[in-house]
PDB file of C-alpha atoms in Angstrom:
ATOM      1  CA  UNK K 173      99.346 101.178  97.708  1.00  0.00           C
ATOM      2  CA  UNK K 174     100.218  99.861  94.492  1.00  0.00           C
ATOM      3  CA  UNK K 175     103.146 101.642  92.566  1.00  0.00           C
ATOM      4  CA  UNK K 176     104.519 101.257  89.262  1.00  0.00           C
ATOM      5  CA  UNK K 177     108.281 102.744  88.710  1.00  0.00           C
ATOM      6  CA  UNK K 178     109.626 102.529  84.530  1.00  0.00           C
ATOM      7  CA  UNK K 179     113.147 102.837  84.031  1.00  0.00           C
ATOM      8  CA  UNK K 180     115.677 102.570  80.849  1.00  0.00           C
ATOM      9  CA  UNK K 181     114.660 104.702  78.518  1.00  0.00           C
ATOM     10  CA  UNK K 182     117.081 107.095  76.962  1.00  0.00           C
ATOM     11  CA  UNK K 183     118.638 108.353  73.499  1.00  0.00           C
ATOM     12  CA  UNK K 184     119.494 105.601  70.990  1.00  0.00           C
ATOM     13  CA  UNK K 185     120.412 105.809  67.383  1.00  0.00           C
ATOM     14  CA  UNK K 186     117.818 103.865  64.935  1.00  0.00           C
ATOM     15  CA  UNK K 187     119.040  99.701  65.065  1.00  0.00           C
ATOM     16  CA  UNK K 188     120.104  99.966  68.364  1.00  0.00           C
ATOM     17  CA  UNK K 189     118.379  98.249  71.735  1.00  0.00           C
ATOM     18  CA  UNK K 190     116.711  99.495  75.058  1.00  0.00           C
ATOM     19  CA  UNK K 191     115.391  97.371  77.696  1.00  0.00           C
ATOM     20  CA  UNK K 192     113.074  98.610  80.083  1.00  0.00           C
ATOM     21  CA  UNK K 193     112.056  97.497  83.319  1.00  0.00           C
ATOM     22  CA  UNK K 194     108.944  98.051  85.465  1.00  0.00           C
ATOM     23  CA  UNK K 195     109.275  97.915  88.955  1.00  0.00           C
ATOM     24  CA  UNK K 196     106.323  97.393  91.566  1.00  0.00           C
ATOM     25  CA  UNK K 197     105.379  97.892  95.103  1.00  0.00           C
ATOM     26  CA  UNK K 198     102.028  97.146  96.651  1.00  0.00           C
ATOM     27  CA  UNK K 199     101.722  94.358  94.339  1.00  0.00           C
ATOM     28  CA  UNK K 200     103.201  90.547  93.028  1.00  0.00           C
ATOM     29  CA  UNK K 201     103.914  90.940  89.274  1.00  0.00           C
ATOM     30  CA  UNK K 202     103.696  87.292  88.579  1.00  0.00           C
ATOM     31  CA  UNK K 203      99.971  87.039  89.825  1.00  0.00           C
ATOM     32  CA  UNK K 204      98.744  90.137  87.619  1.00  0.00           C
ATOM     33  CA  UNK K 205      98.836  90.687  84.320  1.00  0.00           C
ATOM     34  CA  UNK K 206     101.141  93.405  83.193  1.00  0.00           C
ATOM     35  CA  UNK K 207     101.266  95.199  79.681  1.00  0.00           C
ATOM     36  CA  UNK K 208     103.454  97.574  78.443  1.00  0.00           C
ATOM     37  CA  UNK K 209     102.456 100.509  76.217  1.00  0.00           C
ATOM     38  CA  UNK K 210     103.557 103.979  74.547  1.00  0.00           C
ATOM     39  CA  UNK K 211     102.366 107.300  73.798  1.00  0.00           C
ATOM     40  CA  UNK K 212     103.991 109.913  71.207  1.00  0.00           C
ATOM     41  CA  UNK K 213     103.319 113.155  70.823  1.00  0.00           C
ATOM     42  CA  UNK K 214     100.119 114.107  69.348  1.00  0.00           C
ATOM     43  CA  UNK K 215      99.134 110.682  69.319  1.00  0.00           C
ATOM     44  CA  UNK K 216      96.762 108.354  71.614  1.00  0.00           C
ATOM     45  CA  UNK K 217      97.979 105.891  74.032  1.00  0.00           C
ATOM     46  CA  UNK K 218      99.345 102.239  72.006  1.00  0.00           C
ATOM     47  CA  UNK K 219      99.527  98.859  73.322  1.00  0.00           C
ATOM     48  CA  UNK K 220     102.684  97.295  72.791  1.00  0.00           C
ATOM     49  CA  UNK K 221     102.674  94.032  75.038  1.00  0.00           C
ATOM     50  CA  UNK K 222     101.494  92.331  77.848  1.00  0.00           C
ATOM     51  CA  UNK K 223     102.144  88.864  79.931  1.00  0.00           C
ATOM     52  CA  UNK K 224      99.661  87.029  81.325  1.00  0.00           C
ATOM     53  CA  UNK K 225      99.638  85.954  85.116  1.00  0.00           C
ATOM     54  CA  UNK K 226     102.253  83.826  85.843  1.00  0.00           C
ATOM     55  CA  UNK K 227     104.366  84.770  82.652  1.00  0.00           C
ATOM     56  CA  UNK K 228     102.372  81.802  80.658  1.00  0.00           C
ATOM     57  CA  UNK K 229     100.952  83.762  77.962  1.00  0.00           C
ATOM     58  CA  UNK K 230     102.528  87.160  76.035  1.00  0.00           C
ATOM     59  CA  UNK K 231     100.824  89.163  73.681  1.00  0.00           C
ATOM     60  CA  UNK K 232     102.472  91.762  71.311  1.00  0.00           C
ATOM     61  CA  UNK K 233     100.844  94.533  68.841  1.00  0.00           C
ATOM     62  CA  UNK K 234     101.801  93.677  65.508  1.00  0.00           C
ATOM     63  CA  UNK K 235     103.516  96.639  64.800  1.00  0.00           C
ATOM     64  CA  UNK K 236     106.663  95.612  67.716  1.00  0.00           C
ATOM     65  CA  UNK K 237     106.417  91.904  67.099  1.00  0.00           C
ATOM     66  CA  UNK K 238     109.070  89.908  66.453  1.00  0.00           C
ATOM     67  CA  UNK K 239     111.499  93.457  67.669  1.00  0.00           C
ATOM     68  CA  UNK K 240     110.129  93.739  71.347  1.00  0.00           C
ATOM     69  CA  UNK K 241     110.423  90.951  74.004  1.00  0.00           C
ATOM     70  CA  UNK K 242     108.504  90.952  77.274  1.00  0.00           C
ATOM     71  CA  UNK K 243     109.406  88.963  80.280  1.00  0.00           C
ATOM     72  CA  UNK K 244     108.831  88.795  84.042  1.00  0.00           C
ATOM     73  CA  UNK K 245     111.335  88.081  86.876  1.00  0.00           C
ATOM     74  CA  UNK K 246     109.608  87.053  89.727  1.00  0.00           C
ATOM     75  CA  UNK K 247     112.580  86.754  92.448  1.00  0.00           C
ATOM     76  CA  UNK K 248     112.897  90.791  91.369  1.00  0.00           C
ATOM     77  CA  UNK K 249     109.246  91.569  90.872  1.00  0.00           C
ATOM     78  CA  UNK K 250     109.930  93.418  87.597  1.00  0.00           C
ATOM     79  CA  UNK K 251     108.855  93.045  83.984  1.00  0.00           C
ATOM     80  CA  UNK K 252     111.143  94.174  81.386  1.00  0.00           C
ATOM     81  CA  UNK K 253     110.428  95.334  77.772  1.00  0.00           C
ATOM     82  CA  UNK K 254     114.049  94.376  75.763  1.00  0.00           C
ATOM     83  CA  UNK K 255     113.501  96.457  72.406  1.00  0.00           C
ATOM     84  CA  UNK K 256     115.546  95.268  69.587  1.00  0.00           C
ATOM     85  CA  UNK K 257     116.150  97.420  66.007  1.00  0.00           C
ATOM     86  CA  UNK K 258     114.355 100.225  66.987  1.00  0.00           C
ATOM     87  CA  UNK K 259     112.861 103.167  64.600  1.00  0.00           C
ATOM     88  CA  UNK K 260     112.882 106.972  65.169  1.00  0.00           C
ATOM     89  CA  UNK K 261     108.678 105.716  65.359  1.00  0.00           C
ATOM     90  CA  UNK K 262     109.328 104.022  68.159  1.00  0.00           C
ATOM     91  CA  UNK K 263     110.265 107.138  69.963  1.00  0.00           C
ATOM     92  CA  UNK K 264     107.530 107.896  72.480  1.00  0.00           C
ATOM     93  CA  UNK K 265     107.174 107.904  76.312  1.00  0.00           C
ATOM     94  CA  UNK K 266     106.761 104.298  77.456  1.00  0.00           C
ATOM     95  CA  UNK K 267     104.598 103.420  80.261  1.00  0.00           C
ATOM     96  CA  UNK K 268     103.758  99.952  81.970  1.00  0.00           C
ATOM     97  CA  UNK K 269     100.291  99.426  83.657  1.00  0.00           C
ATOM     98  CA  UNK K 270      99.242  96.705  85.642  1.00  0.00           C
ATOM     99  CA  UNK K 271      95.609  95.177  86.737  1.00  0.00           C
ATOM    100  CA  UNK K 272      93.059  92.377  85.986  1.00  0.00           C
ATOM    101  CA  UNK K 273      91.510  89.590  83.277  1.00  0.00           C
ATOM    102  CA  UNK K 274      87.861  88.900  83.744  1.00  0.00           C
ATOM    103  CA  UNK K 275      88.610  86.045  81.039  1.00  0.00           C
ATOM    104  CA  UNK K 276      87.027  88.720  78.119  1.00  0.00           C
ATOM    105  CA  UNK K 277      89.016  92.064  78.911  1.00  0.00           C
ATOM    106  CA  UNK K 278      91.819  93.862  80.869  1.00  0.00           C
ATOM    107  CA  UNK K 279      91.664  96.136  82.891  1.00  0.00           C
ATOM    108  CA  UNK K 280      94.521  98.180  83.408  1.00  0.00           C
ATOM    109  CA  UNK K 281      94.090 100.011  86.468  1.00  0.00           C
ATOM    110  CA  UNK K 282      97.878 101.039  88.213  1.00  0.00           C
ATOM    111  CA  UNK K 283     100.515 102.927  85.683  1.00  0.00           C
ATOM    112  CA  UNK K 284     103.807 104.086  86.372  1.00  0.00           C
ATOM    113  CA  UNK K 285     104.310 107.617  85.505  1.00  0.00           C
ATOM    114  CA  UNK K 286     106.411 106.760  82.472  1.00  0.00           C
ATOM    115  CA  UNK K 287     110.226 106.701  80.570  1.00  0.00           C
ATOM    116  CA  UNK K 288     111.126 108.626  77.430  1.00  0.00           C
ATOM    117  CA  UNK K 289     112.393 106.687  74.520  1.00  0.00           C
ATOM    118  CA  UNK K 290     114.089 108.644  71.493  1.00  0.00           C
ATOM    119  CA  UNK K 291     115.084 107.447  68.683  1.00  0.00           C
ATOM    120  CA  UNK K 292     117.528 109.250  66.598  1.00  0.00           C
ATOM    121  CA  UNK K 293     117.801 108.613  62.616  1.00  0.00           C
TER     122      UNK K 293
END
């Protein structure tokens, strides 16, 4: 059984840094892709970054990019989201999902049940 366990999150004050980290069971990170993504109050689910299989490609949403760096440690099995000059936006609950690529689409079918993030002006 594949589980997914977030952990980091926390109360900041707006320019400060998180990093998160995703830890699995049931399944090798570094042969799945893995993405990370948030969800705020009243608001529908975002994607915030992923990395490929094998850590050879990263993606980011525009709105974290160059602030957010994700990376995969394969001796651990974790992927961490470091978060860099964050904004009271960014506070949400963050959640990181793994699954598949048919070579169109993801498919992100395993989440972890998700770490609070607040950001304090």
């Amino acid at each position: 059984q594949i589980q997914l366990v977030e952990s980091g999150g926390g109360l900041v004050q707006a320019g400060d840094s998180l990093r998160l980290s995703c830890a699995a069971s049931g399944r090798t990170f570094s042969r799945y892709p893995i993405g990370w993504f948030r969800q705020a109050p009243g608001k529908s689910r975002e994607f915030l970054a992923r990395i490929s299989a094998r850590g050879t490609v990263t993606t980011y949403a525009d709105s974290v990019k160059g602030r957010f760096t994700i990376s995969g440690d394969v001796a651990k099995n974790t992927v961490d989201l470091q978060m860099d000059s964050l904004r009271p936006e960014d506070t949400a609950v963050y959640y990181c999902a793994t699954g598949t690529w048919d070579g169109v689409t993801y498919s992100w079918d395993y989440w972890g049940q998700g770490t609070q993030v607040t950001v304090s002006s």
